[in-house]
Amino acid sequence: MKKLTALVLSALLLFSLSIPAWGGGTLKVGTEAGFMPFEYVDEKTGELLGFDMDLIRAVGETLGLKVEIDNIHWDGLIPALLNKNYDAVIAGMTITEERAASVNFSEPYFESVLTIVIKDQDQGLIKGTEDLTGKIAAVQINTTGDFEATDLAEAGALKSVARFDTVPDSMQAVLVGAADVILVDLPVAKSYLAANPGAPLQHLGPITDNEFYGIAIHKQNPELLEQINSALKQLQADGTYDQIFDKWFGTE
Ligand code: ARG
Protein backbone atom coordinates (compact mmCIF):
# COMPACT_ATOMS: atom_id res chain seq x y z
CA MET A 1 0.00 0.00 0.00
CA LYS A 2 2.82 2.35 0.93
CA LYS A 3 4.67 1.46 -2.24
CA LEU A 4 1.61 2.18 -4.32
CA THR A 5 1.11 5.57 -2.68
CA ALA A 6 4.74 6.43 -3.33
CA LEU A 7 4.37 5.34 -6.94
CA VAL A 8 1.24 7.40 -7.46
CA LEU A 9 2.85 10.41 -5.78
CA SER A 10 5.99 10.25 -7.90
CA ALA A 11 3.92 9.81 -11.03
CA LEU A 12 1.89 12.87 -10.09
CA LEU A 13 5.06 14.83 -9.39
CA LEU A 14 6.56 13.87 -12.75
CA PHE A 15 3.35 14.82 -14.47
CA SER A 16 3.14 18.19 -12.79
CA LEU A 17 6.77 18.96 -13.65
CA SER A 18 6.30 18.21 -17.30
CA ILE A 19 3.45 20.63 -17.97
CA PRO A 20 3.22 24.36 -17.50
CA ALA A 21 1.56 25.51 -14.32
CA TRP A 22 -1.58 26.85 -15.89
CA GLY A 23 -1.57 25.83 -19.55
CA GLY A 24 -2.28 22.10 -19.37
CA GLY A 25 -1.11 20.43 -22.59
CA THR A 26 -1.30 23.75 -24.36
CA LEU A 27 1.24 26.55 -24.44
CA LYS A 28 -0.81 29.73 -24.45
CA VAL A 29 1.22 32.51 -25.99
CA GLY A 30 0.64 36.24 -26.30
CA THR A 31 2.13 38.45 -28.99
CA GLU A 32 1.56 41.77 -30.76
CA ALA A 33 1.61 41.06 -34.46
CA GLY A 34 2.58 44.44 -35.85
CA PHE A 35 6.27 43.64 -35.87
CA MET A 36 7.27 42.11 -39.17
CA PRO A 37 9.33 39.93 -39.70
CA PHE A 38 8.98 38.66 -36.11
CA GLU A 39 5.18 38.58 -35.90
CA TYR A 40 2.56 39.75 -38.35
CA VAL A 41 -0.84 38.75 -39.66
CA ASP A 42 -1.04 37.14 -43.09
CA GLU A 43 -3.52 39.38 -44.90
CA LYS A 44 -5.09 36.55 -46.87
CA THR A 45 -5.36 33.81 -44.26
CA GLY A 46 -5.34 35.79 -41.01
CA GLU A 47 -2.59 33.45 -39.81
CA LEU A 48 0.15 34.69 -37.49
CA LEU A 49 3.49 34.48 -39.28
CA GLY A 50 7.08 35.44 -38.59
CA PHE A 51 10.35 34.40 -37.03
CA ASP A 52 8.99 34.44 -33.47
CA MET A 53 5.89 32.51 -34.51
CA ASP A 54 7.96 29.75 -36.12
CA LEU A 55 10.29 29.69 -33.15
CA ILE A 56 7.59 29.39 -30.49
CA ARG A 57 5.76 26.74 -32.54
CA ALA A 58 9.01 24.77 -32.73
CA VAL A 59 9.48 25.22 -28.97
CA GLY A 60 5.95 23.87 -28.43
CA GLU A 61 6.62 20.92 -30.68
CA THR A 62 9.83 20.12 -28.82
CA LEU A 63 7.96 20.19 -25.51
CA GLY A 64 4.99 18.22 -26.83
CA LEU A 65 2.68 21.17 -26.24
CA LYS A 66 0.00 22.51 -28.54
CA VAL A 67 0.73 26.19 -29.21
CA GLU A 68 -2.09 28.73 -29.15
CA ILE A 69 -1.15 32.32 -29.98
CA ASP A 70 -3.22 35.44 -29.29
CA ASN A 71 -2.53 38.78 -30.94
CA ILE A 72 -3.17 41.59 -28.44
CA HIS A 73 -1.98 45.14 -27.72
CA TRP A 74 1.75 45.46 -27.08
CA ASP A 75 1.14 47.43 -23.92
CA GLY A 76 -1.12 44.69 -22.57
CA LEU A 77 1.32 41.80 -23.01
CA ILE A 78 3.19 41.93 -19.71
CA PRO A 79 0.01 42.70 -17.70
CA ALA A 80 -1.71 39.73 -19.39
CA LEU A 81 1.26 37.50 -18.56
CA LEU A 82 1.22 38.69 -14.95
CA ASN A 83 -2.51 37.97 -14.91
CA LYS A 84 -1.73 34.39 -16.07
CA ASN A 85 -3.76 34.76 -19.24
CA TYR A 86 -0.71 33.38 -21.06
CA ASP A 87 2.07 30.95 -20.32
CA ALA A 88 4.56 32.94 -22.37
CA VAL A 89 4.96 36.10 -24.42
CA ILE A 90 7.06 36.26 -27.56
CA ALA A 91 6.97 39.61 -29.32
CA GLY A 92 10.47 40.72 -30.27
CA MET A 93 10.61 41.77 -26.64
CA THR A 94 13.94 43.14 -25.52
CA ILE A 95 15.28 41.83 -22.24
CA THR A 96 15.52 44.92 -20.04
CA GLU A 97 16.33 45.25 -16.38
CA GLU A 98 13.00 46.89 -15.68
CA ARG A 99 10.95 44.17 -17.39
CA ALA A 100 13.08 41.46 -15.80
CA ALA A 101 11.99 42.82 -12.42
CA SER A 102 8.43 41.68 -13.14
CA VAL A 103 8.81 38.68 -15.48
CA ASN A 104 11.38 35.99 -16.20
CA PHE A 105 13.09 35.96 -19.57
CA SER A 106 14.36 32.93 -21.46
CA GLU A 107 17.92 32.90 -22.68
CA PRO A 108 18.28 35.51 -25.44
CA TYR A 109 17.12 34.12 -28.79
CA PHE A 110 17.85 37.08 -31.07
CA GLU A 111 20.36 39.93 -31.13
CA SER A 112 18.90 43.23 -32.31
CA VAL A 113 19.57 46.96 -32.32
CA LEU A 114 17.65 50.21 -32.74
CA THR A 115 17.70 52.41 -35.81
CA ILE A 116 16.31 55.77 -36.88
CA VAL A 117 13.97 55.80 -39.88
CA ILE A 118 14.09 59.13 -41.73
CA LYS A 119 12.32 60.69 -44.69
CA ASP A 120 14.24 60.48 -47.96
CA GLN A 121 14.30 64.28 -48.01
CA ASP A 122 16.26 64.31 -44.74
CA GLN A 123 19.03 62.16 -46.16
CA GLY A 124 22.36 63.79 -45.30
CA LEU A 125 20.62 66.14 -42.85
CA ILE A 126 19.77 63.56 -40.20
CA LYS A 127 22.68 61.15 -39.84
CA GLY A 128 22.27 60.04 -36.24
CA THR A 129 20.95 60.85 -32.78
CA GLU A 130 23.06 64.04 -32.74
CA ASP A 131 20.92 65.56 -35.52
CA LEU A 132 17.53 65.29 -33.82
CA THR A 133 17.44 68.62 -31.99
CA GLY A 134 14.05 70.23 -32.64
CA LYS A 135 12.66 67.02 -34.20
CA ILE A 136 9.68 64.88 -33.22
CA ALA A 137 10.29 61.16 -32.94
CA ALA A 138 7.49 58.63 -33.43
CA VAL A 139 7.72 55.38 -31.48
CA GLN A 140 5.63 52.44 -30.38
CA ILE A 141 4.71 53.13 -26.78
CA ASN A 142 6.77 51.42 -24.08
CA THR A 143 9.31 49.97 -26.47
CA THR A 144 13.07 50.39 -26.32
CA GLY A 145 12.62 52.93 -29.13
CA ASP A 146 10.35 54.89 -26.79
CA PHE A 147 12.88 54.62 -23.92
CA GLU A 148 15.72 55.85 -26.15
CA ALA A 149 13.62 58.72 -27.55
CA THR A 150 12.48 59.68 -24.06
CA ASP A 151 16.12 59.86 -22.91
CA LEU A 152 17.03 62.02 -25.90
CA ALA A 153 14.08 64.34 -25.27
CA GLU A 154 14.97 64.68 -21.59
CA ALA A 155 18.52 65.57 -22.58
CA GLY A 156 17.19 68.24 -24.94
CA ALA A 157 18.49 66.35 -28.00
CA LEU A 158 14.96 65.84 -29.32
CA LYS A 159 11.92 68.13 -29.26
CA SER A 160 9.33 65.53 -28.30
CA VAL A 161 8.19 61.93 -28.51
CA ALA A 162 4.96 60.92 -30.26
CA ARG A 163 3.85 57.55 -28.90
CA PHE A 164 1.68 55.14 -30.87
CA ASP A 165 0.08 51.77 -30.17
CA THR A 166 1.81 50.07 -33.08
CA VAL A 167 4.97 50.35 -35.16
CA PRO A 168 3.00 50.78 -38.43
CA ASP A 169 1.13 53.70 -36.80
CA SER A 170 4.45 55.34 -35.94
CA MET A 171 5.64 54.90 -39.55
CA GLN A 172 2.38 56.41 -40.75
CA ALA A 173 2.88 59.43 -38.48
CA VAL A 174 6.09 60.30 -40.30
CA LEU A 175 4.51 59.69 -43.72
CA VAL A 176 1.72 62.16 -42.92
CA GLY A 177 4.11 64.71 -41.39
CA ALA A 178 3.02 64.36 -37.76
CA ALA A 179 6.56 63.33 -36.78
CA ASP A 180 10.03 63.60 -38.32
CA VAL A 181 11.67 60.27 -37.55
CA ILE A 182 10.90 56.84 -36.10
CA LEU A 183 12.98 55.00 -33.51
CA VAL A 184 12.46 51.29 -33.97
CA ASP A 185 14.26 47.94 -34.08
CA LEU A 186 16.49 47.74 -37.16
CA PRO A 187 15.26 44.35 -38.50
CA VAL A 188 11.69 45.67 -38.32
CA ALA A 189 12.60 48.90 -40.12
CA LYS A 190 14.30 46.88 -42.86
CA SER A 191 11.32 44.59 -43.22
CA TYR A 192 8.85 47.51 -43.30
CA LEU A 193 10.86 49.35 -45.95
CA ALA A 194 11.16 46.17 -48.04
CA ALA A 195 7.40 45.58 -47.81
CA ASN A 196 6.63 49.24 -48.65
CA PRO A 197 9.08 50.05 -51.43
CA GLY A 198 7.08 53.16 -52.38
CA ALA A 199 7.42 54.75 -48.94
CA PRO A 200 9.84 57.72 -49.09
CA LEU A 201 11.69 56.48 -46.01
CA GLN A 202 15.11 55.05 -45.21
CA HIS A 203 16.94 53.83 -42.13
CA LEU A 204 20.27 54.90 -40.65
CA GLY A 205 21.55 51.51 -39.51
CA PRO A 206 22.41 50.75 -35.87
CA ILE A 207 22.23 53.77 -33.55
CA THR A 208 22.59 52.15 -30.11
CA ASP A 209 24.17 49.18 -28.38
CA ASN A 210 22.78 45.78 -29.27
CA GLU A 211 19.79 44.43 -27.40
CA PHE A 212 18.53 40.89 -26.98
CA TYR A 213 15.05 39.45 -27.37
CA GLY A 214 13.78 36.92 -24.86
CA ILE A 215 10.60 34.94 -24.28
CA ALA A 216 8.80 36.25 -21.19
CA ILE A 217 7.38 33.83 -18.63
CA HIS A 218 5.67 34.37 -15.28
CA LYS A 219 8.09 34.40 -12.34
CA GLN A 220 5.92 31.82 -10.60
CA ASN A 221 6.48 29.35 -13.43
CA PRO A 222 10.20 28.51 -13.24
CA GLU A 223 9.50 25.00 -14.61
CA LEU A 224 8.31 26.46 -17.88
CA LEU A 225 11.31 28.80 -18.01
CA GLU A 226 13.57 25.78 -17.74
CA GLN A 227 11.60 23.84 -20.33
CA ILE A 228 11.65 26.71 -22.82
CA ASN A 229 15.38 27.23 -22.30
CA SER A 230 16.09 23.56 -22.89
CA ALA A 231 13.87 23.57 -25.98
CA LEU A 232 15.74 26.63 -27.33
CA LYS A 233 19.03 24.85 -26.70
CA GLN A 234 17.82 21.78 -28.53
CA LEU A 235 16.54 23.81 -31.49
CA GLN A 236 19.92 25.51 -31.72
CA ALA A 237 21.75 22.20 -31.53
CA ASP A 238 19.63 20.35 -34.10
CA GLY A 239 19.67 23.10 -36.75
CA THR A 240 16.01 24.08 -36.47
CA TYR A 241 16.90 27.54 -35.17
CA ASP A 242 19.23 28.17 -38.13
CA GLN A 243 16.58 26.95 -40.53
CA ILE A 244 14.03 29.41 -39.10
CA PHE A 245 16.64 32.19 -39.07
CA ASP A 246 17.51 31.58 -42.74
CA LYS A 247 13.84 31.51 -43.68
CA TRP A 248 13.32 35.06 -42.36
CA PHE A 249 16.78 36.62 -42.61
CA GLY A 250 18.54 34.42 -45.13
CA THR A 251 18.82 37.13 -47.76
CA GLU A 252 20.88 39.43 -45.51
N1 ARG B 1 12.27 45.29 -29.04
C1 ARG B 1 11.47 46.39 -28.66
C2 ARG B 1 11.10 46.30 -27.20
O1 ARG B 1 11.15 45.28 -26.61
C3 ARG B 1 10.20 46.50 -29.49
C4 ARG B 1 9.33 45.31 -29.45
C5 ARG B 1 7.98 45.57 -30.09
N2 ARG B 1 7.31 44.34 -30.35
C6 ARG B 1 6.13 44.25 -30.97
N3 ARG B 1 5.62 43.05 -31.17
N4 ARG B 1 5.49 45.32 -31.34
O2 ARG B 1 10.74 47.27 -26.59
GROMACS .gro file of C-alpha atoms and ligand atoms in nm:
model
  264
    1MET     CA    1   0.000   0.000   0.000
    2LYS     CA    2   0.282   0.235   0.093
    3LYS     CA    3   0.467   0.146  -0.224
    4LEU     CA    4   0.161   0.218  -0.432
    5THR     CA    5   0.111   0.557  -0.268
    6ALA     CA    6   0.474   0.643  -0.333
    7LEU     CA    7   0.437   0.534  -0.694
    8VAL     CA    8   0.124   0.740  -0.746
    9LEU     CA    9   0.285   1.041  -0.578
   10SER     CA   10   0.599   1.025  -0.790
   11ALA     CA   11   0.392   0.981  -1.103
   12LEU     CA   12   0.189   1.287  -1.009
   13LEU     CA   13   0.506   1.483  -0.939
   14LEU     CA   14   0.656   1.387  -1.275
   15PHE     CA   15   0.335   1.482  -1.447
   16SER     CA   16   0.314   1.819  -1.279
   17LEU     CA   17   0.677   1.896  -1.365
   18SER     CA   18   0.630   1.821  -1.730
   19ILE     CA   19   0.345   2.063  -1.797
   20PRO     CA   20   0.322   2.436  -1.750
   21ALA     CA   21   0.156   2.551  -1.432
   22TRP     CA   22  -0.158   2.685  -1.589
   23GLY     CA   23  -0.157   2.583  -1.955
   24GLY     CA   24  -0.228   2.210  -1.937
   25GLY     CA   25  -0.111   2.043  -2.259
   26THR     CA   26  -0.130   2.375  -2.436
   27LEU     CA   27   0.124   2.655  -2.444
   28LYS     CA   28  -0.081   2.973  -2.445
   29VAL     CA   29   0.122   3.251  -2.599
   30GLY     CA   30   0.064   3.624  -2.630
   31THR     CA   31   0.213   3.845  -2.899
   32GLU     CA   32   0.156   4.177  -3.076
   33ALA     CA   33   0.161   4.106  -3.446
   34GLY     CA   34   0.258   4.444  -3.585
   35PHE     CA   35   0.627   4.364  -3.587
   36MET     CA   36   0.727   4.211  -3.917
   37PRO     CA   37   0.933   3.993  -3.970
   38PHE     CA   38   0.898   3.866  -3.611
   39GLU     CA   39   0.518   3.858  -3.590
   40TYR     CA   40   0.256   3.975  -3.835
   41VAL     CA   41  -0.084   3.875  -3.966
   42ASP     CA   42  -0.104   3.714  -4.309
   43GLU     CA   43  -0.352   3.938  -4.490
   44LYS     CA   44  -0.509   3.655  -4.687
   45THR     CA   45  -0.536   3.381  -4.426
   46GLY     CA   46  -0.534   3.579  -4.101
   47GLU     CA   47  -0.259   3.345  -3.981
   48LEU     CA   48   0.015   3.469  -3.749
   49LEU     CA   49   0.349   3.448  -3.928
   50GLY     CA   50   0.708   3.544  -3.859
   51PHE     CA   51   1.035   3.440  -3.703
   52ASP     CA   52   0.899   3.444  -3.347
   53MET     CA   53   0.589   3.251  -3.451
   54ASP     CA   54   0.796   2.975  -3.612
   55LEU     CA   55   1.029   2.969  -3.315
   56ILE     CA   56   0.759   2.939  -3.049
   57ARG     CA   57   0.576   2.674  -3.254
   58ALA     CA   58   0.901   2.477  -3.273
   59VAL     CA   59   0.948   2.522  -2.897
   60GLY     CA   60   0.595   2.387  -2.843
   61GLU     CA   61   0.662   2.092  -3.068
   62THR     CA   62   0.983   2.012  -2.882
   63LEU     CA   63   0.796   2.019  -2.551
   64GLY     CA   64   0.499   1.822  -2.683
   65LEU     CA   65   0.268   2.117  -2.624
   66LYS     CA   66   0.000   2.251  -2.854
   67VAL     CA   67   0.073   2.619  -2.921
   68GLU     CA   68  -0.209   2.873  -2.915
   69ILE     CA   69  -0.115   3.232  -2.998
   70ASP     CA   70  -0.322   3.544  -2.929
   71ASN     CA   71  -0.253   3.878  -3.094
   72ILE     CA   72  -0.317   4.159  -2.844
   73HIS     CA   73  -0.198   4.514  -2.772
   74TRP     CA   74   0.175   4.546  -2.708
   75ASP     CA   75   0.114   4.743  -2.392
   76GLY     CA   76  -0.112   4.469  -2.257
   77LEU     CA   77   0.132   4.180  -2.301
   78ILE     CA   78   0.319   4.193  -1.971
   79PRO     CA   79   0.001   4.270  -1.770
   80ALA     CA   80  -0.171   3.973  -1.939
   81LEU     CA   81   0.126   3.750  -1.856
   82LEU     CA   82   0.122   3.869  -1.495
   83ASN     CA   83  -0.251   3.797  -1.491
   84LYS     CA   84  -0.173   3.439  -1.607
   85ASN     CA   85  -0.376   3.476  -1.924
   86TYR     CA   86  -0.071   3.338  -2.106
   87ASP     CA   87   0.207   3.095  -2.032
   88ALA     CA   88   0.456   3.294  -2.237
   89VAL     CA   89   0.496   3.610  -2.442
   90ILE     CA   90   0.706   3.626  -2.756
   91ALA     CA   91   0.697   3.961  -2.932
   92GLY     CA   92   1.047   4.072  -3.027
   93MET     CA   93   1.061   4.177  -2.664
   94THR     CA   94   1.394   4.314  -2.552
   95ILE     CA   95   1.528   4.183  -2.224
   96THR     CA   96   1.552   4.492  -2.004
   97GLU     CA   97   1.633   4.525  -1.638
   98GLU     CA   98   1.300   4.689  -1.568
   99ARG     CA   99   1.095   4.417  -1.739
  100ALA     CA  100   1.308   4.146  -1.580
  101ALA     CA  101   1.199   4.282  -1.242
  102SER     CA  102   0.843   4.168  -1.314
  103VAL     CA  103   0.881   3.868  -1.548
  104ASN     CA  104   1.138   3.599  -1.620
  105PHE     CA  105   1.309   3.596  -1.957
  106SER     CA  106   1.436   3.293  -2.146
  107GLU     CA  107   1.792   3.290  -2.268
  108PRO     CA  108   1.828   3.551  -2.544
  109TYR     CA  109   1.712   3.412  -2.879
  110PHE     CA  110   1.785   3.708  -3.107
  111GLU     CA  111   2.036   3.993  -3.113
  112SER     CA  112   1.890   4.323  -3.231
  113VAL     CA  113   1.957   4.696  -3.232
  114LEU     CA  114   1.765   5.021  -3.274
  115THR     CA  115   1.770   5.241  -3.581
  116ILE     CA  116   1.631   5.577  -3.688
  117VAL     CA  117   1.397   5.580  -3.988
  118ILE     CA  118   1.409   5.913  -4.173
  119LYS     CA  119   1.232   6.069  -4.469
  120ASP     CA  120   1.424   6.048  -4.796
  121GLN     CA  121   1.430   6.428  -4.801
  122ASP     CA  122   1.626   6.431  -4.474
  123GLN     CA  123   1.903   6.216  -4.616
  124GLY     CA  124   2.236   6.379  -4.530
  125LEU     CA  125   2.062   6.614  -4.285
  126ILE     CA  126   1.977   6.356  -4.020
  127LYS     CA  127   2.268   6.115  -3.984
  128GLY     CA  128   2.227   6.004  -3.624
  129THR     CA  129   2.095   6.085  -3.278
  130GLU     CA  130   2.306   6.404  -3.274
  131ASP     CA  131   2.092   6.556  -3.552
  132LEU     CA  132   1.753   6.529  -3.382
  133THR     CA  133   1.744   6.862  -3.199
  134GLY     CA  134   1.405   7.023  -3.264
  135LYS     CA  135   1.266   6.702  -3.420
  136ILE     CA  136   0.968   6.488  -3.322
  137ALA     CA  137   1.029   6.116  -3.294
  138ALA     CA  138   0.749   5.863  -3.343
  139VAL     CA  139   0.772   5.538  -3.148
  140GLN     CA  140   0.563   5.244  -3.038
  141ILE     CA  141   0.471   5.313  -2.678
  142ASN     CA  142   0.677   5.142  -2.408
  143THR     CA  143   0.931   4.997  -2.647
  144THR     CA  144   1.307   5.039  -2.632
  145GLY     CA  145   1.262   5.293  -2.913
  146ASP     CA  146   1.035   5.489  -2.679
  147PHE     CA  147   1.288   5.462  -2.392
  148GLU     CA  148   1.572   5.585  -2.615
  149ALA     CA  149   1.362   5.872  -2.755
  150THR     CA  150   1.248   5.968  -2.406
  151ASP     CA  151   1.612   5.986  -2.291
  152LEU     CA  152   1.703   6.202  -2.590
  153ALA     CA  153   1.408   6.434  -2.527
  154GLU     CA  154   1.497   6.468  -2.159
  155ALA     CA  155   1.852   6.557  -2.258
  156GLY     CA  156   1.719   6.824  -2.494
  157ALA     CA  157   1.849   6.635  -2.800
  158LEU     CA  158   1.496   6.584  -2.932
  159LYS     CA  159   1.192   6.813  -2.926
  160SER     CA  160   0.933   6.553  -2.830
  161VAL     CA  161   0.819   6.193  -2.851
  162ALA     CA  162   0.496   6.092  -3.026
  163ARG     CA  163   0.385   5.755  -2.890
  164PHE     CA  164   0.168   5.514  -3.087
  165ASP     CA  165   0.008   5.177  -3.017
  166THR     CA  166   0.181   5.007  -3.308
  167VAL     CA  167   0.497   5.035  -3.516
  168PRO     CA  168   0.300   5.078  -3.843
  169ASP     CA  169   0.113   5.370  -3.680
  170SER     CA  170   0.445   5.534  -3.594
  171MET     CA  171   0.564   5.490  -3.955
  172GLN     CA  172   0.238   5.641  -4.075
  173ALA     CA  173   0.288   5.943  -3.848
  174VAL     CA  174   0.609   6.030  -4.030
  175LEU     CA  175   0.451   5.969  -4.372
  176VAL     CA  176   0.172   6.216  -4.292
  177GLY     CA  177   0.411   6.471  -4.139
  178ALA     CA  178   0.302   6.436  -3.776
  179ALA     CA  179   0.656   6.333  -3.678
  180ASP     CA  180   1.003   6.360  -3.832
  181VAL     CA  181   1.167   6.027  -3.755
  182ILE     CA  182   1.090   5.684  -3.610
  183LEU     CA  183   1.298   5.500  -3.351
  184VAL     CA  184   1.246   5.129  -3.397
  185ASP     CA  185   1.426   4.794  -3.408
  186LEU     CA  186   1.649   4.774  -3.716
  187PRO     CA  187   1.526   4.435  -3.850
  188VAL     CA  188   1.169   4.567  -3.832
  189ALA     CA  189   1.260   4.890  -4.012
  190LYS     CA  190   1.430   4.688  -4.286
  191SER     CA  191   1.132   4.459  -4.322
  192TYR     CA  192   0.885   4.751  -4.330
  193LEU     CA  193   1.086   4.935  -4.595
  194ALA     CA  194   1.116   4.617  -4.804
  195ALA     CA  195   0.740   4.558  -4.781
  196ASN     CA  196   0.663   4.924  -4.865
  197PRO     CA  197   0.908   5.005  -5.143
  198GLY     CA  198   0.708   5.316  -5.238
  199ALA     CA  199   0.742   5.475  -4.894
  200PRO     CA  200   0.984   5.772  -4.909
  201LEU     CA  201   1.169   5.648  -4.601
  202GLN     CA  202   1.511   5.505  -4.521
  203HIS     CA  203   1.694   5.383  -4.213
  204LEU     CA  204   2.027   5.490  -4.065
  205GLY     CA  205   2.155   5.151  -3.951
  206PRO     CA  206   2.241   5.075  -3.587
  207ILE     CA  207   2.223   5.377  -3.355
  208THR     CA  208   2.259   5.215  -3.011
  209ASP     CA  209   2.417   4.918  -2.838
  210ASN     CA  210   2.278   4.578  -2.927
  211GLU     CA  211   1.979   4.443  -2.740
  212PHE     CA  212   1.853   4.089  -2.698
  213TYR     CA  213   1.505   3.945  -2.737
  214GLY     CA  214   1.378   3.692  -2.486
  215ILE     CA  215   1.060   3.494  -2.428
  216ALA     CA  216   0.880   3.625  -2.119
  217ILE     CA  217   0.738   3.383  -1.863
  218HIS     CA  218   0.567   3.437  -1.528
  219LYS     CA  219   0.809   3.440  -1.234
  220GLN     CA  220   0.592   3.182  -1.060
  221ASN     CA  221   0.648   2.935  -1.343
  222PRO     CA  222   1.020   2.851  -1.324
  223GLU     CA  223   0.950   2.500  -1.461
  224LEU     CA  224   0.831   2.646  -1.788
  225LEU     CA  225   1.131   2.880  -1.801
  226GLU     CA  226   1.357   2.578  -1.774
  227GLN     CA  227   1.160   2.384  -2.033
  228ILE     CA  228   1.165   2.671  -2.282
  229ASN     CA  229   1.538   2.723  -2.230
  230SER     CA  230   1.609   2.356  -2.289
  231ALA     CA  231   1.387   2.357  -2.598
  232LEU     CA  232   1.574   2.663  -2.733
  233LYS     CA  233   1.903   2.485  -2.670
  234GLN     CA  234   1.782   2.178  -2.853
  235LEU     CA  235   1.654   2.381  -3.149
  236GLN     CA  236   1.992   2.551  -3.172
  237ALA     CA  237   2.175   2.220  -3.153
  238ASP     CA  238   1.963   2.035  -3.410
  239GLY     CA  239   1.967   2.310  -3.675
  240THR     CA  240   1.601   2.408  -3.647
  241TYR     CA  241   1.690   2.754  -3.517
  242ASP     CA  242   1.923   2.817  -3.813
  243GLN     CA  243   1.658   2.695  -4.053
  244ILE     CA  244   1.403   2.941  -3.910
  245PHE     CA  245   1.664   3.219  -3.907
  246ASP     CA  246   1.751   3.158  -4.274
  247LYS     CA  247   1.384   3.151  -4.368
  248TRP     CA  248   1.332   3.506  -4.236
  249PHE     CA  249   1.678   3.662  -4.261
  250GLY     CA  250   1.854   3.442  -4.513
  251THR     CA  251   1.882   3.713  -4.776
  252GLU     CA  252   2.088   3.943  -4.551
  253ARG     N1  253   1.227   4.529  -2.904
  253ARG     C1  254   1.147   4.639  -2.866
  253ARG     C2  255   1.110   4.630  -2.720
  253ARG     O1  256   1.115   4.528  -2.661
  253ARG     C3  257   1.020   4.650  -2.949
  253ARG     C4  258   0.933   4.531  -2.945
  253ARG     C5  259   0.798   4.557  -3.009
  253ARG     N2  260   0.731   4.434  -3.035
  253ARG     C6  261   0.613   4.425  -3.097
  253ARG     N3  262   0.562   4.305  -3.117
  253ARG     N4  263   0.549   4.532  -3.134
  253ARG     O2  264   1.074   4.727  -2.659
   0.00000   0.00000   0.00000
